[in-house]
Structures are given as structure tokens and as C-alpha cells.
Coordinates of C-alpha atoms and ligand atoms in Angstrom, one line a residue:
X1 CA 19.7 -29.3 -27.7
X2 CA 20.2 -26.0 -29.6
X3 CA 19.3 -22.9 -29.7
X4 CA 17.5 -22.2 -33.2
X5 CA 17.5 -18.0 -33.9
X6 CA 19.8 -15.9 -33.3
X7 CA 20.0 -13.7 -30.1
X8 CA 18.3 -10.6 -30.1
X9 CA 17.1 -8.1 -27.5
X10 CA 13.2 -7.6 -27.3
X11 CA 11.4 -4.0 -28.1
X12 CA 10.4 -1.8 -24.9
X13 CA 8.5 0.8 -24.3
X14 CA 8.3 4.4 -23.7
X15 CA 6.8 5.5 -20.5
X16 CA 3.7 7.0 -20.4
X17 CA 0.2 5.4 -18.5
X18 CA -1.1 2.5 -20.1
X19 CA -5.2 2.9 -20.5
X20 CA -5.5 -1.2 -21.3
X21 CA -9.4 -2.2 -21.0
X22 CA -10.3 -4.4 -18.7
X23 CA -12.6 -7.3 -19.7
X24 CA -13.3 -8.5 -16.3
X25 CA -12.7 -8.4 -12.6
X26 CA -9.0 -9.2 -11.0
X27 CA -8.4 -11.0 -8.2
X28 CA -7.9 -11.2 -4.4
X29 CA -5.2 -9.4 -2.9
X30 CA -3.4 -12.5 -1.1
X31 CA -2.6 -12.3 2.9
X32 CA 0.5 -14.2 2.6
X33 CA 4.1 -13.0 1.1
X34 CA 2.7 -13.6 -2.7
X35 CA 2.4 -11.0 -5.0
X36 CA -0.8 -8.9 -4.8
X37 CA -3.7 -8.9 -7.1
X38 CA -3.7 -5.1 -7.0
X39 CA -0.4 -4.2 -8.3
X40 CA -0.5 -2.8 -11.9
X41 CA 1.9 -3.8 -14.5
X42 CA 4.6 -1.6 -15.0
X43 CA 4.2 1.2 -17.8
X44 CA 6.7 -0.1 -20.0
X45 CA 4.5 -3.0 -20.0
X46 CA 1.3 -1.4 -21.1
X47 CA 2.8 0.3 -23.7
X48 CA 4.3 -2.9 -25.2
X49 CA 1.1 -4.6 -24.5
X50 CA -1.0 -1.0 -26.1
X51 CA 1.9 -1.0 -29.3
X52 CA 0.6 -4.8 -30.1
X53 CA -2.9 -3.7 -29.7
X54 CA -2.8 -1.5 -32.5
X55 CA -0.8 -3.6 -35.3
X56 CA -3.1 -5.5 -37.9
X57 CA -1.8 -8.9 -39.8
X58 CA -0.2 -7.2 -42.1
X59 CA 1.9 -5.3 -39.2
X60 CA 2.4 -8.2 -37.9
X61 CA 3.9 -10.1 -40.5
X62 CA 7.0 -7.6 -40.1
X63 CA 7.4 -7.4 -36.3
X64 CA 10.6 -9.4 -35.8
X65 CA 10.1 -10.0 -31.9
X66 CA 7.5 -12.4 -32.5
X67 CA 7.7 -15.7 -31.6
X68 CA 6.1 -18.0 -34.2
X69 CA 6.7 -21.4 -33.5
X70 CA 4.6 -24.2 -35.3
X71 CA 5.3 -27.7 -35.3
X72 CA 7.8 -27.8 -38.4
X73 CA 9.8 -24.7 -37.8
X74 CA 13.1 -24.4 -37.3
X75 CA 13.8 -20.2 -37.0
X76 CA 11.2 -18.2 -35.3
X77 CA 12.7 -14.6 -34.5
X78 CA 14.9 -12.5 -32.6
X79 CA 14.0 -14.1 -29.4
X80 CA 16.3 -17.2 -28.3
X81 CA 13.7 -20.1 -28.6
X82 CA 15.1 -23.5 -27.6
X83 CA 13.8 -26.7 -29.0
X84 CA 13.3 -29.0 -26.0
X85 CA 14.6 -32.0 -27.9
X86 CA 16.3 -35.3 -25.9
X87 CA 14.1 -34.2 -23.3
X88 CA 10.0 -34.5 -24.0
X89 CA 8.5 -35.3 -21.1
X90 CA 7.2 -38.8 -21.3
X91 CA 3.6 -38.1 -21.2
X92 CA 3.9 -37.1 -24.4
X93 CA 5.1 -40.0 -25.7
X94 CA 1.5 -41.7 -24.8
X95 CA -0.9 -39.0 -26.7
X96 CA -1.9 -41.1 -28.7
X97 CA -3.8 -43.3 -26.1
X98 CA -4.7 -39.7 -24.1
X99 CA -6.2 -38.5 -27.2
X100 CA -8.0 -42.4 -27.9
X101 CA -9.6 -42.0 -24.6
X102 CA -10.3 -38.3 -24.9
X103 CA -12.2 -38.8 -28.3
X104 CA -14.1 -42.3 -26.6
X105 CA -12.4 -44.5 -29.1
X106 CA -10.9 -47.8 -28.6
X107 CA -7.3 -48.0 -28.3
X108 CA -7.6 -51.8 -28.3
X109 CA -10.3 -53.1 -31.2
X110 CA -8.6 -51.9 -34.2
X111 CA -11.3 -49.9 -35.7
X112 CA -9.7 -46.3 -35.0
X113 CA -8.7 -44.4 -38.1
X114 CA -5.4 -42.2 -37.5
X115 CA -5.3 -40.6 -41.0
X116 CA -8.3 -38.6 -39.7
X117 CA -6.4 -36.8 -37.2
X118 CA -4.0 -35.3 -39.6
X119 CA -1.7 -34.6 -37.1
X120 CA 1.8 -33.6 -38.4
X121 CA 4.1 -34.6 -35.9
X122 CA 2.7 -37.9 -34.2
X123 CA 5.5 -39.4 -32.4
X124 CA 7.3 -36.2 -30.5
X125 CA 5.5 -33.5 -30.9
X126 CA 7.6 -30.4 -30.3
X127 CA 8.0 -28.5 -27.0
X128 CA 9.7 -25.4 -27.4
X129 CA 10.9 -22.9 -24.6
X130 CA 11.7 -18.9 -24.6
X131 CA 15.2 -18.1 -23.0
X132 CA 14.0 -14.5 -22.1
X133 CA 10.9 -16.1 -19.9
X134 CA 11.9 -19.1 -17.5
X135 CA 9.6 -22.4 -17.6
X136 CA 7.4 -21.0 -20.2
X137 CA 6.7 -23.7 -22.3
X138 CA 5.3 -23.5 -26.0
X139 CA 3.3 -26.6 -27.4
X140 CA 2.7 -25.5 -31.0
X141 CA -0.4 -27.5 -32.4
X142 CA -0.6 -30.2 -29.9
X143 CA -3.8 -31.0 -30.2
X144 CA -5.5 -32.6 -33.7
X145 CA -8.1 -31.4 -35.1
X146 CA -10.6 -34.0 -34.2
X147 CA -9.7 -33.4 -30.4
X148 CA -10.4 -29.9 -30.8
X149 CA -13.3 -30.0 -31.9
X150 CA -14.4 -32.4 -29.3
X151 CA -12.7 -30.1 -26.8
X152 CA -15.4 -26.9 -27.8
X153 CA -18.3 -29.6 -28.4
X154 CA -17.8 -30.9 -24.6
X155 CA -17.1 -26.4 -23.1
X156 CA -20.1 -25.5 -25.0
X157 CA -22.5 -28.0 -25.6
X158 CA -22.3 -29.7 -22.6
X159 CA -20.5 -27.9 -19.8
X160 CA -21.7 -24.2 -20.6
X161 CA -25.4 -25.7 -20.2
X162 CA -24.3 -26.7 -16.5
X163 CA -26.0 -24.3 -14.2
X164 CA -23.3 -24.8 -11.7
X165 CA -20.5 -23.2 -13.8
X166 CA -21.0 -19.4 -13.8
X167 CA -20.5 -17.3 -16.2
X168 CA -19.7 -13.2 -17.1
X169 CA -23.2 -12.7 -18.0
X170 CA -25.2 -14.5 -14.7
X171 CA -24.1 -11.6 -13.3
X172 CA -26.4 -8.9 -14.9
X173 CA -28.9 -12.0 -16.3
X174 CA -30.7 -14.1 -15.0
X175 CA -30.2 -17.0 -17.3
X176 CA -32.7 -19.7 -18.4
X177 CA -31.2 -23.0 -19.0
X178 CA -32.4 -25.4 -22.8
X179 CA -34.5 -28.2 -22.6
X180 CA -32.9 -32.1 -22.5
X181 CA -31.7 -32.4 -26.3
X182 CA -34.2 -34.6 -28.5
X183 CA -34.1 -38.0 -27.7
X184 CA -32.5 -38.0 -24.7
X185 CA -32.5 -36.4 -21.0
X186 CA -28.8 -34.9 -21.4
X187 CA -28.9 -31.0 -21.4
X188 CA -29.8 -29.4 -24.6
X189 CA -27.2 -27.0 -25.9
X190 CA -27.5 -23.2 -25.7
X191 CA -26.7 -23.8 -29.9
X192 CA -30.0 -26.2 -30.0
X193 CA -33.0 -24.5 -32.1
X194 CA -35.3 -25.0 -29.1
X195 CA -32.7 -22.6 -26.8
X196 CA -33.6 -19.9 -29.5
X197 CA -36.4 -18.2 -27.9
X198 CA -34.9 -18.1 -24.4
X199 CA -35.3 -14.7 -22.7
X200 CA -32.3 -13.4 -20.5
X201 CA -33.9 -10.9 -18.0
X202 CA -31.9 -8.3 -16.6
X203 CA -30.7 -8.0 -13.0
X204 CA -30.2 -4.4 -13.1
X205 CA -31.2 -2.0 -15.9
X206 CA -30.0 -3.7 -19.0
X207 CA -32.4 -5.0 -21.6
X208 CA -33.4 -8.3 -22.4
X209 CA -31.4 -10.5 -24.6
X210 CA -32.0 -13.6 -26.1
X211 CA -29.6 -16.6 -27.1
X212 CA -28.1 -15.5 -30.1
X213 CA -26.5 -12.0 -28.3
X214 CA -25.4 -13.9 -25.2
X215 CA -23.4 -16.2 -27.7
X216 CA -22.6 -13.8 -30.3
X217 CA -21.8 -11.3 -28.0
X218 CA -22.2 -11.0 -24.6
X219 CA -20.3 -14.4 -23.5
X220 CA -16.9 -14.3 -22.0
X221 CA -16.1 -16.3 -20.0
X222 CA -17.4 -19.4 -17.8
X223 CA -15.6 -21.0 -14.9
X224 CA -15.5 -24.5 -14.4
X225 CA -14.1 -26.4 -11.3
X226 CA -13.3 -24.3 -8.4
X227 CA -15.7 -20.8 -8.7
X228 CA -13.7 -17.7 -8.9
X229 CA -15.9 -15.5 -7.1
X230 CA -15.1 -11.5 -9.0
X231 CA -16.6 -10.0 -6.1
X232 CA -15.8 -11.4 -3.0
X233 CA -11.6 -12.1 -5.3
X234 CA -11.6 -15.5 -3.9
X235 CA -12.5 -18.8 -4.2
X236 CA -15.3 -19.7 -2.3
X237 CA -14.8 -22.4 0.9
X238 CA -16.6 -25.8 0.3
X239 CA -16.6 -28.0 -2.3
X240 CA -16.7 -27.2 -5.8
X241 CA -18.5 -28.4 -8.8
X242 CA -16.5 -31.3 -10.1
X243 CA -13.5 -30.4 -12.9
X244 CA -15.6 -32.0 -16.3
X245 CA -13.5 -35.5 -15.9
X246 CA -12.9 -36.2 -19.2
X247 CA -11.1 -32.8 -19.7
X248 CA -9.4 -33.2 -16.4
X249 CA -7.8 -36.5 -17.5
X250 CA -7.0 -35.3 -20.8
X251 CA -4.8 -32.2 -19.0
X252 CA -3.0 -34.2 -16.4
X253 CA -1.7 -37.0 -18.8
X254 CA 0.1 -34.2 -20.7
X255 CA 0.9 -31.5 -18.1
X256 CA 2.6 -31.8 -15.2
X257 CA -0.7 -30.3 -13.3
X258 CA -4.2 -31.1 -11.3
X259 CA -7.2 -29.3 -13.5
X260 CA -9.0 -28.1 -10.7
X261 CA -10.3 -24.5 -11.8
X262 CA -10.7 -23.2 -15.2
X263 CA -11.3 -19.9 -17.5
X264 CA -12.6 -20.5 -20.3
X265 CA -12.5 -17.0 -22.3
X266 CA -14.1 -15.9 -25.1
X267 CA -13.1 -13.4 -27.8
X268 CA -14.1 -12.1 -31.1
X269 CA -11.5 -9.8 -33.2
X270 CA -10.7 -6.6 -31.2
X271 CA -11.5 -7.7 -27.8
X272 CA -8.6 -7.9 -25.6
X273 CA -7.5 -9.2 -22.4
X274 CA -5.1 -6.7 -20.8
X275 CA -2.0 -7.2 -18.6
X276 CA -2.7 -9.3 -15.5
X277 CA -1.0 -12.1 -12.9
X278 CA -2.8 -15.0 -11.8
X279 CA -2.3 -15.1 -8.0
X280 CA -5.0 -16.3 -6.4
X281 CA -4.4 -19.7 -6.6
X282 CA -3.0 -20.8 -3.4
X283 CA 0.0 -22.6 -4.8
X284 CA 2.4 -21.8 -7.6
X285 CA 1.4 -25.1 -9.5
X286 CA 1.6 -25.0 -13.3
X287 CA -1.3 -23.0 -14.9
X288 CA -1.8 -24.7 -18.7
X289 CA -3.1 -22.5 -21.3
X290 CA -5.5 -23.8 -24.6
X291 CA -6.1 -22.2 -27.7
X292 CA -9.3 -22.7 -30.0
X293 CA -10.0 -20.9 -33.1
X294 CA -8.2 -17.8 -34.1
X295 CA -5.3 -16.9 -33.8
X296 CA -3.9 -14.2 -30.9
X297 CA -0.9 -12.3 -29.9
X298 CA -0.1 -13.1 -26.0
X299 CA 2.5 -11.1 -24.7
X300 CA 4.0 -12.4 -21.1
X301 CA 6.8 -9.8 -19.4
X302 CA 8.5 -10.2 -16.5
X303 CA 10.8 -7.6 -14.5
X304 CA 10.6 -4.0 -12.6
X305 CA 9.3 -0.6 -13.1
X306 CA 12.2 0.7 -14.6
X307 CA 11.8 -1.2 -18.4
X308 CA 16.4 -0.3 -18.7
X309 CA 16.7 -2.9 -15.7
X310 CA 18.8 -5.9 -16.8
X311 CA 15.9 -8.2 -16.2
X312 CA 13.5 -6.9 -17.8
X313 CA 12.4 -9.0 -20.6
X314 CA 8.8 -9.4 -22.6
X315 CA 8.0 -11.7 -25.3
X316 CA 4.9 -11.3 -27.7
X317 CA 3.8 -15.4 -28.7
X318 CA 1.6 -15.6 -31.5
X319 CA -0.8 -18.4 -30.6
X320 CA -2.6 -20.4 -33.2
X321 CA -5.6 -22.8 -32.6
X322 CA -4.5 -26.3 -31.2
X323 CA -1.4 -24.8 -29.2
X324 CA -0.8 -24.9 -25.5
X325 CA 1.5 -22.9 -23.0
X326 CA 2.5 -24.2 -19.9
X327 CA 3.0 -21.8 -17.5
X328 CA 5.5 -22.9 -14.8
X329 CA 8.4 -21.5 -12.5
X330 CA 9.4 -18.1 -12.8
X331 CA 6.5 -17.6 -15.8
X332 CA 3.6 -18.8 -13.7
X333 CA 3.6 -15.7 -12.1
X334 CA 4.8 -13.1 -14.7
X335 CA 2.7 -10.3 -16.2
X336 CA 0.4 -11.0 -19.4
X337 CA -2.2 -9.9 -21.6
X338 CA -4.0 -11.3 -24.8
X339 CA -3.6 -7.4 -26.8
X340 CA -4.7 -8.7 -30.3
X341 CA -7.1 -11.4 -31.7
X342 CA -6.6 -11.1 -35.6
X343 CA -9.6 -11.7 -37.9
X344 CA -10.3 -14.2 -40.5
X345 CA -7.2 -16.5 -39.2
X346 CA -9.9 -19.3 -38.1
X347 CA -8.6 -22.5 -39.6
X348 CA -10.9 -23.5 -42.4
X349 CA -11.6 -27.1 -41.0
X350 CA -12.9 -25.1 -37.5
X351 CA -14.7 -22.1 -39.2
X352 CA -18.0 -23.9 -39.2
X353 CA -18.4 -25.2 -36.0
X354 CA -20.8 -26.2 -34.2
X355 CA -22.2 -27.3 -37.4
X356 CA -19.7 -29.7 -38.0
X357 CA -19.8 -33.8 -38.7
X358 CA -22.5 -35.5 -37.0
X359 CA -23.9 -32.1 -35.8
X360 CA -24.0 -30.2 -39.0
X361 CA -28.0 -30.0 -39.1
X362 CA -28.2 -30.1 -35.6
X363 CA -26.6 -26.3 -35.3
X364 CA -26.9 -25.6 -38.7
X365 CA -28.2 -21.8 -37.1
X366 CA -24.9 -21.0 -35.6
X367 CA -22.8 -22.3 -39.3
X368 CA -20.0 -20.2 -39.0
X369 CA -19.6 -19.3 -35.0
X370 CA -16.4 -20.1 -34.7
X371 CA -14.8 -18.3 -37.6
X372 CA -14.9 -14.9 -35.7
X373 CA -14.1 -16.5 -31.9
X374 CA -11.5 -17.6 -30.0
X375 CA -11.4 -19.9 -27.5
X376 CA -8.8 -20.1 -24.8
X377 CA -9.1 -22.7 -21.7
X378 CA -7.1 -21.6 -19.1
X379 CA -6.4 -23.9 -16.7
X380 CA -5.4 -23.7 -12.8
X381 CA -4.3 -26.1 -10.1
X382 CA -5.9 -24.4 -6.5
X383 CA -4.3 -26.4 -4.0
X384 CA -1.0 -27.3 -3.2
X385 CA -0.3 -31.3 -3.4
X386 CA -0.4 -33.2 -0.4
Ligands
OGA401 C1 -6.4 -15.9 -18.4 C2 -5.4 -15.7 -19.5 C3 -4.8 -15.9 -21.9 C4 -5.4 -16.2 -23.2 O1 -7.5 -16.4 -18.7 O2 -6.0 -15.6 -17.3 O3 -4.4 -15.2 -19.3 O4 -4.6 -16.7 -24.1 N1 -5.8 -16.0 -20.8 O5 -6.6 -16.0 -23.5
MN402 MN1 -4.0 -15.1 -17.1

């Protein structure tokens, strides 16, 4: 096991007040010892987090402190990234099976056609991990492209048209659900043609919208599994609407994790998610982190006030549609924000969906969603184990 850049120290900040938007609610302060929802990131922070903010592509390309890892690299930047070699976890030895079972095809009867995941790295996919932020783990392009796209068919076909999982906008709307898709008595999609004249009334004074705002625009986020309630910053007691099992599975045979409660956020270009800590999970159980679509700059900090104190560290991650960040130890708990989606970085094979394979007629309205989106399913464990 090596490290493969050189050492170098990461860019910090000057000091004045941050002014990061904030896309939605925060969190519960906890009773116990943990740390509280309230706190604010520490100035150096938001200024890191407000300097990335600003930078285009093209800035981009130059920043140095970037960590860029894909699955064939072997230098990434000025940050000490470690190839996990000699030790991937054994679960991902098996992905090709998780992935068979993901996609509903049979592992056993010959017939499945591997070619047509065009995956690069089938046998050990790489794990890479930041020196500067502790059981952080970077999972560039784990998942193929067929998996993806069966990942956003089953979040927004399927589990955004169950009324049990809220989302942003069923707070000012009330929402109207689509008929059963022709031919059979599943839910319709929010994408079908007959979910186009739906009428989203307002629960205060904001006008009407119809289907193509609230998924062009207005959508943000939906939670699945365990029901963050924004207002009340907890979960709510009782049972909660059962983790989409197929999902679920496909998590827990690669992460060392129970998917019990999940974000799924939504951005176009220019929409942000600023600095934040997810505490409100009663345990600090891995949190696992998706990413659909374009690409984004997550930056993840930990460390005090004072940005000169010798632990202070923060790493911008450039994140690229199929990749996945574990979030564990020291990490799970550290600051981060999403400052930058960048525009037109939608792999080509994605930009069309949902009108893709079998489905291209089906959605052909909505050709081209997914070229100005990103998708990120963020994924928590609530409870501690037994
Ligand atoms: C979150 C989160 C990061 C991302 O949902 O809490 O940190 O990459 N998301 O979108
Ligand atoms: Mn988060």
C-alpha cells in the first residue's frame, strides 16, 4: 500500500462571515454529549466552501487541492490520497452478483450479457482514502452504468410516486399523486404523460404549479425510510415506511451499513448545498453517499475555529456520476457542503434519461432531464445495532 501524490498542505481561508445559502432545514439539536445541530461551521470553512462556489470548470481544471480520483488513476493532487490496495473489503469482491440481483437478472441461467455494463475495473474496483480526513472513503465509479440507471428509474419512477416518502415541496403543496401506469396497477410515474396536467395547490400563498416545475424545478429532495421531520429536527417515533428493499440490499452488500433513512437531493447547476454535519442519527454508523448525473465539488473539513490550528484540514472531492463516499469514523461527523454543481458534465449515456432503453417513448417529454441534474442518495443508518 502506497501513497500516490505527493504531500501537500490544503488552501485555507481568510476570516470573514460566510453568507452560504441554505437549501433546506438542519437538524435537531441532540440531548446527549454529540455534537449539536446548531453549531455553525467555522469561518475559515465558509470561505473555503464560498472560494469553490465561485470557480467555473475552467477554474477548476487548475485548482491543485482537488482530489480527482477515477478508477484508472494513479496521481490525483496535492492531497495524500492512499490506494486501499491488499485490503478491499470482501463485499466487493461479490458485485458482480450484488449488481445481478440489483438489475433482476440471473446470476445462474447464463443469459446475462456483461459487455453491457462496461464497467472498467470488474474484479477490484478501487477504494481510495484521503490522509487529511480519517475513514473517508472514495469509491470512484463503482457503479455501471446500467445499475445507475436502474438506481434513478427505481428513486423516481417508483419511490418518488410513494405518498409515504415526503418531500421539499409537500410542504408548501399539496401534491396529487399519477394514475396506475398503462397496463398495470403499479404507480404511474410523475414523468408519465398522464401526470402532466396534475395541479399542485398551494398551502400558503404560492401559486399553483404543475408537474413539469415541481420536476424541473421545485424538487429537492425526498426522504425515504425513517422521515426526517425539518420541523419538529427529529425523526418521528413509530415505525417508518419500509427502506425500498431492493436499494437497501444493494447498499448493505457493499457498505459496511443498515440503509435505514435516506436523502435523496436534487440539484441543477448553481444550486448548492452549504456546510453542514449530520447528527441526528442516533448512532455514529457509516453514512454512504451516491452520485447520479453531474458532476460536483464536495468539500468535507474537519477541525476548530482557528483555521492556523494543526488539525485543521479540508479537502474539496470532485464527484462524478457512479461514485460513492463512505463516510465513517472521524469523517462521519465532519463538516461538508456540496458548493458547486458544474454544467454540461452529464455523461452522455445518462443525459437522456428517463427516456432511455425500454422507456424512451414512454418519457420521451422529459428527453434530456438528466443532463442538467444531479442526483445524490445519501444514505443513513438511525439506530445503533443490537
Ligand atoms: C446530505 C449531503 C452531499 C451531496 O444530503 O446531507 O451531504 O453530495 N449530500 O449531495
Ligand atoms: Mn450531509
Amino acid at each position: 500500500m502506497s501513497y500516490v501524490s505527493a504531500a501537500g498542505q490544503v488552501e485555507r481561508g481568510p476570516h470573514s462571515v460566510g453568507n452560504a445559502t441554505e437549501e433546506r432545514p438542519r437538524k435537531r439539536a441532540k440531548t446527549d454529549d454529540g455534537p449539536s445541530a446548531f453549531e455553525k461551521p467555522p469561518d475559515w470553512m465558509k470561505n473555503f466552501y464560498k472560494r469553490y462556489q465561485k470557480f467555473n470548470k475552467y477554474a477548476l481544471e487548475a485548482k491543485l487541492d482537488l482530489v480527482e480520483c477515477d478508477s484508472k488513476s494513479s496521481s490525483f493532487s496535492r492531497h495524500l490520497v492512499k490506494a486501499c490496495e491488499g485490503q478491499i473489503p470482501e463485499e466487493l469482491k461479490k458485485l458482480k452478483q450484488t449488481f445481478s440481483e440489483f438489475l433482476g437478472w440471473c446470476t445462474d441461467c447464463g443469459d446475462v450479457d456483461w459487455k453491457k455494463c462496461e464497467h472498467p475495473e470488474w474484479a477490484t474496483p478501487p477504494v481510495y482514502l484521503i490522509h487529511d480526513m480519517p475513514g473517508l472513503s472514495i469509491y470512484p465509479n463503482l457503479l455501471p452504468q446500467n445499475v445507475q440507471i436502474a438506481l434513478l428509474d427505481r428513486l423516481l419512477h417508483r419511490d418518488l410516486s410513494n405518498p409515504e416518502h415526503q418531500t421539499n415541496v409537500h410542504t408548501h403543496y399539496e401534491v396529487p399523486y399519477p394514475p396506475p401506469a398503462p397496463g398495470t396497477n403499479g404507480p404511474g410515474s410523475f414523468f408519465d404523460a398522464s401526470a402532466k396536467d396534475l395541479v399542485y395547490k398551494p398551502k400558503q400563498s404560492h401559486a399553483a404549479i404543475n408537474t413539469e416545475r415541481l420536476l424541473d424545478k421545485k424538487l429537492r429532495w425526498i426522504t425515504l425510510g425513517g422521515q426526517y421531520d425539518w420541523t419538529a429536527k427529529e425523526y418521528p417515533a413509530g415505525p417508518p415506511p419500509p427502506f425500498p428493499n431492493d436499494i437497501k440490499t444493494l447498499l448493505e452488500k457493499i457498505f459496511p451499513m443498515k440503509a435505514e433513512a435516506a436523502i435523496v437531493n436534487f440539484y441543477s447547476p448553481g444550486e448548492t448545498l452549504s456546510m453542514h454535519r449530520d447528527v441526528s442519527e442516533e448512532c455514529a454508523q457509516p453514512l454512504v453517499s451516491v452520485s447520479l448525473g453531474c458532476e460536483a465539488v464536495f468539500v468535507c473539513g474537519r477541525g476548530a475555529e482557528d483555521a492556523t490550528a494543526s488539525e485543521t484540514r479540508i479537502s474539496p472531492i470532485k464527484l462524478r456520476s457512479g461514485d460513492a463516499l463512505l463516510m465513517s469514523g472521524e469523517s462521519r461527523y465532519a463538516w461538508h457542503g456540496v458548493p458547486k454543481v458544474l454544467p454540461e458534465t452529464c455523461p452522455e449515456w445518462l443525459q437522456d434519461w428517463p427516456a432511455v432503453g425500454k422507456n424512451e417513448e414512454r418519457f420521451a417529454a422529459y428527453k434530456g432531464w438528466m443532463k442538467r441534474k444531479r442526483v445524490n442518495l445519501n444514505v443513513r443508518q438511525m439506530f445503533a445495532d443490537e
